[in-house]
mmCIF file of N, CA and C in Angstrom:
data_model
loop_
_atom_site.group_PDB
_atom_site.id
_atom_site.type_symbol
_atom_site.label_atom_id
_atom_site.label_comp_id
_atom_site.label_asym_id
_atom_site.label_seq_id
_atom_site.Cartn_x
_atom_site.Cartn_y
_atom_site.Cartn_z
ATOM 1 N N UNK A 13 -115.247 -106.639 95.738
ATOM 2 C CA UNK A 13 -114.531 -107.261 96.835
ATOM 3 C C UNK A 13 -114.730 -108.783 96.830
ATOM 4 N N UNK A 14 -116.074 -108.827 96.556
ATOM 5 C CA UNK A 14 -116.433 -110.117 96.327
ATOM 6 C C UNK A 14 -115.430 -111.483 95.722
ATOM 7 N N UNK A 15 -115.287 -110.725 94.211
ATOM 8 C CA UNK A 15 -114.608 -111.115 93.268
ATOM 9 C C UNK A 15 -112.765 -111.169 93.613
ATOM 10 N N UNK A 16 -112.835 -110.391 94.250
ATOM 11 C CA UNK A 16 -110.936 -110.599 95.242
ATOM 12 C C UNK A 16 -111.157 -111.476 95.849
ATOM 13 N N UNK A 17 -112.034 -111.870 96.911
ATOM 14 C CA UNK A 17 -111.633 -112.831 97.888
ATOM 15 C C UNK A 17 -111.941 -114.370 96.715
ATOM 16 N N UNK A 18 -113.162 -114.614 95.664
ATOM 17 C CA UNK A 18 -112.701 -116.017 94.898
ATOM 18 C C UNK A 18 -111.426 -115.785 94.544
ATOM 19 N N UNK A 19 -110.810 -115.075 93.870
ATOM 20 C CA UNK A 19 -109.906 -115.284 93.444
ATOM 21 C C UNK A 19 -109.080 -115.120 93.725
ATOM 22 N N UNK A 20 -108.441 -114.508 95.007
ATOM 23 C CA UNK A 20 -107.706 -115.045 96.314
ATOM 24 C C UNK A 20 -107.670 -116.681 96.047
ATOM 25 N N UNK A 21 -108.751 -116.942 96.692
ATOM 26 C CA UNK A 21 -108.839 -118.525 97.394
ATOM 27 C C UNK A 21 -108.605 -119.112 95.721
ATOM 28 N N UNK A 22 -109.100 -118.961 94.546
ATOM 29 C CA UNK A 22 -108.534 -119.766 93.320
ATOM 30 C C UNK A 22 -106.999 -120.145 93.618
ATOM 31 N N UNK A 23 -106.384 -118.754 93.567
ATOM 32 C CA UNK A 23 -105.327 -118.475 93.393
ATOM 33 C C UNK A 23 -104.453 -119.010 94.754
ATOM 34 N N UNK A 24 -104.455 -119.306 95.877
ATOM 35 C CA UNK A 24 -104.183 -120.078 96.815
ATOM 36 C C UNK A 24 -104.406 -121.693 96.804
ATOM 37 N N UNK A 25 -105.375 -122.163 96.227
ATOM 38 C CA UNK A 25 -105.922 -123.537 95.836
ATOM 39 C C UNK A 25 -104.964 -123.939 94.552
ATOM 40 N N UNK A 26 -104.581 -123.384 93.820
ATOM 41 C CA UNK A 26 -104.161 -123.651 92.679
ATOM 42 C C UNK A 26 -102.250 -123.507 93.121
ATOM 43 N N UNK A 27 -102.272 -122.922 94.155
ATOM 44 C CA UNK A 27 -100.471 -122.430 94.559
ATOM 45 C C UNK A 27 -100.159 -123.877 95.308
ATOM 46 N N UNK A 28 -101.358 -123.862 96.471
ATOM 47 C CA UNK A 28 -100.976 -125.230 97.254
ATOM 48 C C UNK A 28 -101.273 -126.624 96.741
ATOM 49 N N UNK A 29 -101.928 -126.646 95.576
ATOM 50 C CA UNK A 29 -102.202 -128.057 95.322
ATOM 51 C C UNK A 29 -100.995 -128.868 95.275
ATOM 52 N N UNK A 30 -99.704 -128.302 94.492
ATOM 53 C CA UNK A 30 -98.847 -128.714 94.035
ATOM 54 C C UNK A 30 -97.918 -129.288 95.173
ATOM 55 N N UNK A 31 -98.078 -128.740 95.978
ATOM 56 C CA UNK A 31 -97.400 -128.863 97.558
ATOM 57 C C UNK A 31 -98.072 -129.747 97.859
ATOM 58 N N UNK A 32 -99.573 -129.724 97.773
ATOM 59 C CA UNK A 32 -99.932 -130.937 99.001
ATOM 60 C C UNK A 32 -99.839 -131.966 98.118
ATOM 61 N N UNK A 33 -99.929 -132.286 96.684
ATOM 62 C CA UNK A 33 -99.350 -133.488 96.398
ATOM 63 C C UNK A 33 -97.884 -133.938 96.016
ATOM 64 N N UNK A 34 -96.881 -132.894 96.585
ATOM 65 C CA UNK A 34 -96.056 -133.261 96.756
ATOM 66 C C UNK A 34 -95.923 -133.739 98.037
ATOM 67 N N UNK A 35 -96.440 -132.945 99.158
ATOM 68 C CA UNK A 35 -96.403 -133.862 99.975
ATOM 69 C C UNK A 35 -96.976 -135.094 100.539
ATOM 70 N N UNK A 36 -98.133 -135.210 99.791
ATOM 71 C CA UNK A 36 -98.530 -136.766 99.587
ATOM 72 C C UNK A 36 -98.146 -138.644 99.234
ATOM 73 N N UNK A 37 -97.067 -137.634 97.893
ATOM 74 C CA UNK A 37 -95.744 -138.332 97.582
ATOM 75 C C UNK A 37 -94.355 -138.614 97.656
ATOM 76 N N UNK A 38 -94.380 -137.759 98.648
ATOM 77 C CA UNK A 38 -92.849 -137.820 99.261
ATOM 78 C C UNK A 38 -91.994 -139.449 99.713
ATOM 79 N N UNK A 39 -93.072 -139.520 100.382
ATOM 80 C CA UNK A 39 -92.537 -140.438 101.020
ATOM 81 C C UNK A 39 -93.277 -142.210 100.331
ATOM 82 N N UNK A 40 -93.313 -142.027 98.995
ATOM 83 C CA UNK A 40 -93.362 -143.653 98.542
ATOM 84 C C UNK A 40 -92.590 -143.991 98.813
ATOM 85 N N UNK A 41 -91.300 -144.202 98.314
ATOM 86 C CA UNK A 41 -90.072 -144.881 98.289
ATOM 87 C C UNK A 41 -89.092 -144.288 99.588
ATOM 88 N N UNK A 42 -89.627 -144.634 100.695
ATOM 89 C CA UNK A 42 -89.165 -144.330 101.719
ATOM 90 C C UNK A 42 -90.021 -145.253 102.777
ATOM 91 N N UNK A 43 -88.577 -145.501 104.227
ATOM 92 C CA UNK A 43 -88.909 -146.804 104.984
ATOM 93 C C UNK A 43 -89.720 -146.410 105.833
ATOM 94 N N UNK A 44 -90.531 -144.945 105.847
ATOM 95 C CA UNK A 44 -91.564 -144.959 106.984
ATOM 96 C C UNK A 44 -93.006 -145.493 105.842
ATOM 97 N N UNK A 45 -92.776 -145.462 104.410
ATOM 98 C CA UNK A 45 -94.024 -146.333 103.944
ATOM 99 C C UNK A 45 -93.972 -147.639 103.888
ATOM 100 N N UNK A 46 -94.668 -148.322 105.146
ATOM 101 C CA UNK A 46 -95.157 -149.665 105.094
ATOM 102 C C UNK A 46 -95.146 -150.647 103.941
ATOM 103 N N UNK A 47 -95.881 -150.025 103.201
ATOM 104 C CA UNK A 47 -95.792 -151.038 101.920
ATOM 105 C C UNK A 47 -94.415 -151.180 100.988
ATOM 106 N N UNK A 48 -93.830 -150.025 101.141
ATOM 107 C CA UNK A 48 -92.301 -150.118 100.211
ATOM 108 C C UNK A 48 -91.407 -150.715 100.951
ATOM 109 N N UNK A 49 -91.720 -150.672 102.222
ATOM 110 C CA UNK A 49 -90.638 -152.049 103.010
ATOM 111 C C UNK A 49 -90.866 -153.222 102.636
ATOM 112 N N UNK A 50 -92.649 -153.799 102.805
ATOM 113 C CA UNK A 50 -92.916 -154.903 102.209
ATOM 114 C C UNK A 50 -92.218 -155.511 100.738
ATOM 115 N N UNK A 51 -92.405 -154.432 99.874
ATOM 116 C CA UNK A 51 -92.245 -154.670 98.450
ATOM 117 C C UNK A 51 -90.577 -154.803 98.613
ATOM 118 N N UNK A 52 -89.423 -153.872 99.215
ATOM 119 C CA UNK A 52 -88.385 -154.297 99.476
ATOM 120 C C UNK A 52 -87.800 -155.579 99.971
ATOM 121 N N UNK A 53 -88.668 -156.203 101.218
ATOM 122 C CA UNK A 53 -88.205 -157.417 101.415
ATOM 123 C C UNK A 53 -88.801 -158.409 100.774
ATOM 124 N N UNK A 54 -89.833 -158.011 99.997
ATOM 125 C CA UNK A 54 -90.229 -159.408 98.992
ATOM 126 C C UNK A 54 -88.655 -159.388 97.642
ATOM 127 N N UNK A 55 -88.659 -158.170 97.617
ATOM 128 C CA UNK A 55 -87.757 -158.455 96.515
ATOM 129 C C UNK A 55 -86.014 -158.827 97.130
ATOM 130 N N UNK A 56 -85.985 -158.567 98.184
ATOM 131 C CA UNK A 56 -84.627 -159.228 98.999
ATOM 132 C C UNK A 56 -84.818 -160.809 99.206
ATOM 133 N N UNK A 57 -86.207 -161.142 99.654
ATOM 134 C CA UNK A 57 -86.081 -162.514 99.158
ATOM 135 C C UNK A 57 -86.068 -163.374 98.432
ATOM 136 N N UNK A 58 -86.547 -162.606 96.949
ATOM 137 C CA UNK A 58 -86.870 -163.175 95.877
ATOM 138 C C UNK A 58 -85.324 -163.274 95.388
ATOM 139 N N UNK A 59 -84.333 -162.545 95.756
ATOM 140 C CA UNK A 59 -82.703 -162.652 95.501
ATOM 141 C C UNK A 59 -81.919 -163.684 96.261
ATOM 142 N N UNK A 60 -82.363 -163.470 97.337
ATOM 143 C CA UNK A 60 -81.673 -164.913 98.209
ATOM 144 C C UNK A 60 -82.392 -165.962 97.541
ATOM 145 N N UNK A 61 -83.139 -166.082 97.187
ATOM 146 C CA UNK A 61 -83.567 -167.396 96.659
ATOM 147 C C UNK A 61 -83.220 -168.157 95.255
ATOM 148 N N UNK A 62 -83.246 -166.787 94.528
ATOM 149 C CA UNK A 62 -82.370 -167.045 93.053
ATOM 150 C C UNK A 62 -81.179 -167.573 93.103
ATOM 151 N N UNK A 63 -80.612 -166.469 94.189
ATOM 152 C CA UNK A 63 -78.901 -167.161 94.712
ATOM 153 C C UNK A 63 -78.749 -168.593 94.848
ATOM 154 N N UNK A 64 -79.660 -169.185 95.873
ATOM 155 C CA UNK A 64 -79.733 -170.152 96.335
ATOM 156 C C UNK A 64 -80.008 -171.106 95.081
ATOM 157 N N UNK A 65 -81.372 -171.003 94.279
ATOM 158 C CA UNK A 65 -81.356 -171.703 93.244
ATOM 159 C C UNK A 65 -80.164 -172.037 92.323
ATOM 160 N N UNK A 66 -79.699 -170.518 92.118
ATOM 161 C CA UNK A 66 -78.741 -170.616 90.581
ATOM 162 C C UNK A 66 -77.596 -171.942 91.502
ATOM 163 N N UNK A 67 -77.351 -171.395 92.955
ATOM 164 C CA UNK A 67 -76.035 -172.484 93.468
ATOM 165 C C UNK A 67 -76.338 -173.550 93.411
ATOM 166 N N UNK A 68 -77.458 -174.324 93.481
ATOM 167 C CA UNK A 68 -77.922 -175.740 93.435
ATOM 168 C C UNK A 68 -78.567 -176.001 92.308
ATOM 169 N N UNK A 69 -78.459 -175.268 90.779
ATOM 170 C CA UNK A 69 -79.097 -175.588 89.889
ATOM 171 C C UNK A 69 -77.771 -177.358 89.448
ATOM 172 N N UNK A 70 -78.614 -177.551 88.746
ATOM 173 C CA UNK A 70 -77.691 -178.796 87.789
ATOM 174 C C UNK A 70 -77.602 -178.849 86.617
ATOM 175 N N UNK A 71 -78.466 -178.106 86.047
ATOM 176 C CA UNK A 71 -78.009 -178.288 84.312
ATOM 177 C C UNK A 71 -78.647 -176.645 84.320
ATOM 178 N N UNK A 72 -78.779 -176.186 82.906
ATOM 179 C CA UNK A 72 -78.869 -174.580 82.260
ATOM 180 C C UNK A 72 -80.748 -174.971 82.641
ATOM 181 N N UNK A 73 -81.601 -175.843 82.395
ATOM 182 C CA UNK A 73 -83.134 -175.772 82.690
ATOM 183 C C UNK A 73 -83.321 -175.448 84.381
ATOM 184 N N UNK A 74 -82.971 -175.769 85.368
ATOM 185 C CA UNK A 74 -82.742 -175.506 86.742
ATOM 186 C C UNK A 74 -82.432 -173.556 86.446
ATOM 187 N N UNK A 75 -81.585 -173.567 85.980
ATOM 188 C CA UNK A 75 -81.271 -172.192 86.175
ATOM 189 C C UNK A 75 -82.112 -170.847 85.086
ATOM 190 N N UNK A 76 -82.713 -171.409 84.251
ATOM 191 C CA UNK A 76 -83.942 -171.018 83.317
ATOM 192 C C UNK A 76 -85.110 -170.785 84.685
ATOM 193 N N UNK A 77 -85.036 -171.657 84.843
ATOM 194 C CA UNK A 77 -86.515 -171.307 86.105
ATOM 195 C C UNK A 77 -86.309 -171.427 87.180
ATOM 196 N N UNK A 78 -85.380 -171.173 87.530
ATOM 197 C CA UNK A 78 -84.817 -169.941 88.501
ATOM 198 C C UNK A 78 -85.019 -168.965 88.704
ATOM 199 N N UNK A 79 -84.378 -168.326 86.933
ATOM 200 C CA UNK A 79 -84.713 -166.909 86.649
ATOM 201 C C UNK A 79 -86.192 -166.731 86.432
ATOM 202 N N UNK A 80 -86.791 -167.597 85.862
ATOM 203 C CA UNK A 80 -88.385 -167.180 85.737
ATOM 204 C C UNK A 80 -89.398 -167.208 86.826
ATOM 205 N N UNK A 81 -88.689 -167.842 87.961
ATOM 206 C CA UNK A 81 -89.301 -168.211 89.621
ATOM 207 C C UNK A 81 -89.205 -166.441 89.882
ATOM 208 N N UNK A 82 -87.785 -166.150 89.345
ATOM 209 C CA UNK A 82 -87.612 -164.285 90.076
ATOM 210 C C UNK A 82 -88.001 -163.203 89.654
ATOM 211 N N UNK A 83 -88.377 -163.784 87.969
ATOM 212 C CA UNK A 83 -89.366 -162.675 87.260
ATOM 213 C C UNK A 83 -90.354 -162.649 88.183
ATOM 214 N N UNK A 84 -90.788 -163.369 88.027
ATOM 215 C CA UNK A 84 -92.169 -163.807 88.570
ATOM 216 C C UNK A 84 -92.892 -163.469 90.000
ATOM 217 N N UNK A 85 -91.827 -163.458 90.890
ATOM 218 C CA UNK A 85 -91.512 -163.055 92.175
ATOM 219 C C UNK A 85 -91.704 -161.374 92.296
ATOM 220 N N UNK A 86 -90.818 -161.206 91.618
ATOM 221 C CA UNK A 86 -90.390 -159.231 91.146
ATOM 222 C C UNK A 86 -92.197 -159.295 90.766
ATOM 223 N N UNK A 87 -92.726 -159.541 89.481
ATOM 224 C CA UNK A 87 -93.427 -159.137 89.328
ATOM 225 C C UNK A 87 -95.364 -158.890 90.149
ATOM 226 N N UNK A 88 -94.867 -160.388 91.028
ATOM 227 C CA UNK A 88 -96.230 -160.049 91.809
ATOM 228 C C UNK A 88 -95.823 -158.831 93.042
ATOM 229 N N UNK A 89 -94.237 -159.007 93.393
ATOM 230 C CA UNK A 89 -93.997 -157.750 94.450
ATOM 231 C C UNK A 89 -94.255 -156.344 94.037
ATOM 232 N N UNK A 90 -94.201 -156.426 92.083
ATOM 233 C CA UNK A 90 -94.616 -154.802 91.954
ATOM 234 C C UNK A 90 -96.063 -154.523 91.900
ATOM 235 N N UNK A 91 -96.536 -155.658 91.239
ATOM 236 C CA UNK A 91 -98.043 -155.441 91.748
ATOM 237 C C UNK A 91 -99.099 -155.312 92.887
ATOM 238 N N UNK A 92 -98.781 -155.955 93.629
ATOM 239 C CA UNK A 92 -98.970 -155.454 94.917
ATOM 240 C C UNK A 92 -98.428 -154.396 95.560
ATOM 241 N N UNK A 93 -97.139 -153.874 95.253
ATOM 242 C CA UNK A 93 -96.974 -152.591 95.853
ATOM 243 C C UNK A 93 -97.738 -151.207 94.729
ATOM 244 N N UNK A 94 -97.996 -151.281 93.673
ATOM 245 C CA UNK A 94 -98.962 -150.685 92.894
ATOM 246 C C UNK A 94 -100.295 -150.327 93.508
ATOM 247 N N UNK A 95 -100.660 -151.548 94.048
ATOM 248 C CA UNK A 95 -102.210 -152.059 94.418
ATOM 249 C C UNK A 95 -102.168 -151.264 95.440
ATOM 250 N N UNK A 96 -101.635 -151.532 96.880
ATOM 251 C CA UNK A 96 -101.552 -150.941 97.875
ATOM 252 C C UNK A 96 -101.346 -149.316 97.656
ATOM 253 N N UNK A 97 -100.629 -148.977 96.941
ATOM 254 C CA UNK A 97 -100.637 -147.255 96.600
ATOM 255 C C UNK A 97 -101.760 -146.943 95.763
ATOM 256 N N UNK A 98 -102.060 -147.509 95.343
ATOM 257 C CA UNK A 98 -103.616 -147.073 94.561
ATOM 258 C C UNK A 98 -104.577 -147.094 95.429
ATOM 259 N N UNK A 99 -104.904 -148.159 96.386
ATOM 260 C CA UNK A 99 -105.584 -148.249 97.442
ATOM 261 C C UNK A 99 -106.023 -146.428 98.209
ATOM 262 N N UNK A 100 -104.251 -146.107 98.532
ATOM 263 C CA UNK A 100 -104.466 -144.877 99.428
ATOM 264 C C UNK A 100 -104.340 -143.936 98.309
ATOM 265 N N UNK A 101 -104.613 -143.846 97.284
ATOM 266 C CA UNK A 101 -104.930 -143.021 96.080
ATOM 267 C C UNK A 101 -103.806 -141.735 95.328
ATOM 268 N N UNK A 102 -102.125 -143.224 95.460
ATOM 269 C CA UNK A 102 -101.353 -142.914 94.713
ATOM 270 C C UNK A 102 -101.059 -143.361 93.524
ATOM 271 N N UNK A 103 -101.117 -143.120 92.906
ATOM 272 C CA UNK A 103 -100.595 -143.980 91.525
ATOM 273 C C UNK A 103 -99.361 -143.793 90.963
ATOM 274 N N UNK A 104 -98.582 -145.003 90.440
ATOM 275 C CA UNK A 104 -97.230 -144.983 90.244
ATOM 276 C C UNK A 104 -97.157 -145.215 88.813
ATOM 277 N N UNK A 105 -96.209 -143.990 88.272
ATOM 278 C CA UNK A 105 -96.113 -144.465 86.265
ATOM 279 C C UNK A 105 -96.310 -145.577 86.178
ATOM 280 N N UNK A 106 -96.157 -146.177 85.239
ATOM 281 C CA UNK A 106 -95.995 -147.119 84.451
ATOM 282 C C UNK A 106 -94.526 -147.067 84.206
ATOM 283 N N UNK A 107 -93.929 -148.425 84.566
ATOM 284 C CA UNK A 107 -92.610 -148.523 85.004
ATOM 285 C C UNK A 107 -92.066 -149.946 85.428
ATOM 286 N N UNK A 108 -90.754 -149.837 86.202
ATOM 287 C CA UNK A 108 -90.828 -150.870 86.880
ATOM 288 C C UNK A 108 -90.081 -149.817 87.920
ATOM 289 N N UNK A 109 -90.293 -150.505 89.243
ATOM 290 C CA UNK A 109 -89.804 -149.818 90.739
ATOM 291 C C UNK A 109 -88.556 -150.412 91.275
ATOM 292 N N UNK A 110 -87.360 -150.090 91.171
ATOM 293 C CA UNK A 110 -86.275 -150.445 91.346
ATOM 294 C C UNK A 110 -85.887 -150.234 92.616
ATOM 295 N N UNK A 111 -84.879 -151.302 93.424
ATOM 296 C CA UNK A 111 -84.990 -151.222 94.797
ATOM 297 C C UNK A 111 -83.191 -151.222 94.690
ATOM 298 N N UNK A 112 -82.749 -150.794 94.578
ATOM 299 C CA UNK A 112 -81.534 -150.748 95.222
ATOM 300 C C UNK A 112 -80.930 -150.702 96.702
ATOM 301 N N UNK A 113 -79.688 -150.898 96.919
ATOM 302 C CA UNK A 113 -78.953 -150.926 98.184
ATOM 303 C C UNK A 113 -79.927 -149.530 99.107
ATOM 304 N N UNK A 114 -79.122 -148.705 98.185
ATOM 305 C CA UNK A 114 -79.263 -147.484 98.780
ATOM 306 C C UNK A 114 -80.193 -146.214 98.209
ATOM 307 N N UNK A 115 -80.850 -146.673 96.979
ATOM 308 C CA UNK A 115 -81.235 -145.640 96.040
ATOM 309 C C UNK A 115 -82.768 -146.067 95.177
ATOM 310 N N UNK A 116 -83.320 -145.689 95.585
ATOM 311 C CA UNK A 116 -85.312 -146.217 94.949
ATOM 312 C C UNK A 116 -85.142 -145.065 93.719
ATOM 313 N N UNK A 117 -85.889 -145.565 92.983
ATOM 314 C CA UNK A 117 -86.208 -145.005 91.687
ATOM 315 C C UNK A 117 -87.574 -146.019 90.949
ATOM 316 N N UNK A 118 -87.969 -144.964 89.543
ATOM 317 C CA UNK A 118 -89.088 -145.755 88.871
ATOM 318 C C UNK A 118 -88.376 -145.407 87.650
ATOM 319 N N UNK A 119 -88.014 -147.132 86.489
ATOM 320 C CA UNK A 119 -87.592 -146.992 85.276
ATOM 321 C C UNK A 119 -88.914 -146.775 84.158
ATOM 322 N N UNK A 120 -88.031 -145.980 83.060
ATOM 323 C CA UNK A 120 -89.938 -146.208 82.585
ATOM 324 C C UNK A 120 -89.752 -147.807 81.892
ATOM 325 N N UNK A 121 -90.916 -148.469 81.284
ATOM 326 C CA UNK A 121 -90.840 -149.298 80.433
ATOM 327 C C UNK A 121 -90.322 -149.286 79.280
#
């Protein structure tokens, strides 16, 4: 009997894990997580600003580092949103985190 009830509870531990880290991860890329709003409006501003640059650039070097102001931008916003999910002990592929209008996703590299 003994041996039913471990392996009951194995066999329950091993059914729900998958669930509870799905439900752990549900909600990255979604606006009730704090930090993926952050990382969203860093990267909404890092676009208005490119905009703004590329319109007031003056020659092709203005608009070179522009674009490298928005790499650059993108890239500390994914790191920090990395950081912060690692923090609460998610970890995100290896990727980059794409923010669209309407549609979050992770590309691989």
């Amino acid at each position: 009997m003994r041996t039913l009830s471990i392996t009951a509870a194995a066999l329950a531990a091993f059914t729900a894990a998958p669930a509870l880290a799905h439900d752990r991860t549900a909600h990255i890329y979604d606006d009730s997580n704090h930090h993926y709003l952050d990382y969203k409006t860093s990267i909404s501003e890092a676009k208005r600003e490119l905009r703004k640059d590329l319109r007031d650039a003056k020659d092709e070097a203005d608009r070179v580092d522009a674009y490298a102001e928005y790499e650059a931008e993108v890239a500390d916003a994914d790191k920090d949103f990395r950081k912060e999910m690692a923090e609460k002990g998610i970890r995100i592929p290896a990727g980059r985190v794409m923010v669209e209008t309407e549609v979050s996703m992770l590309s691989p590299r």
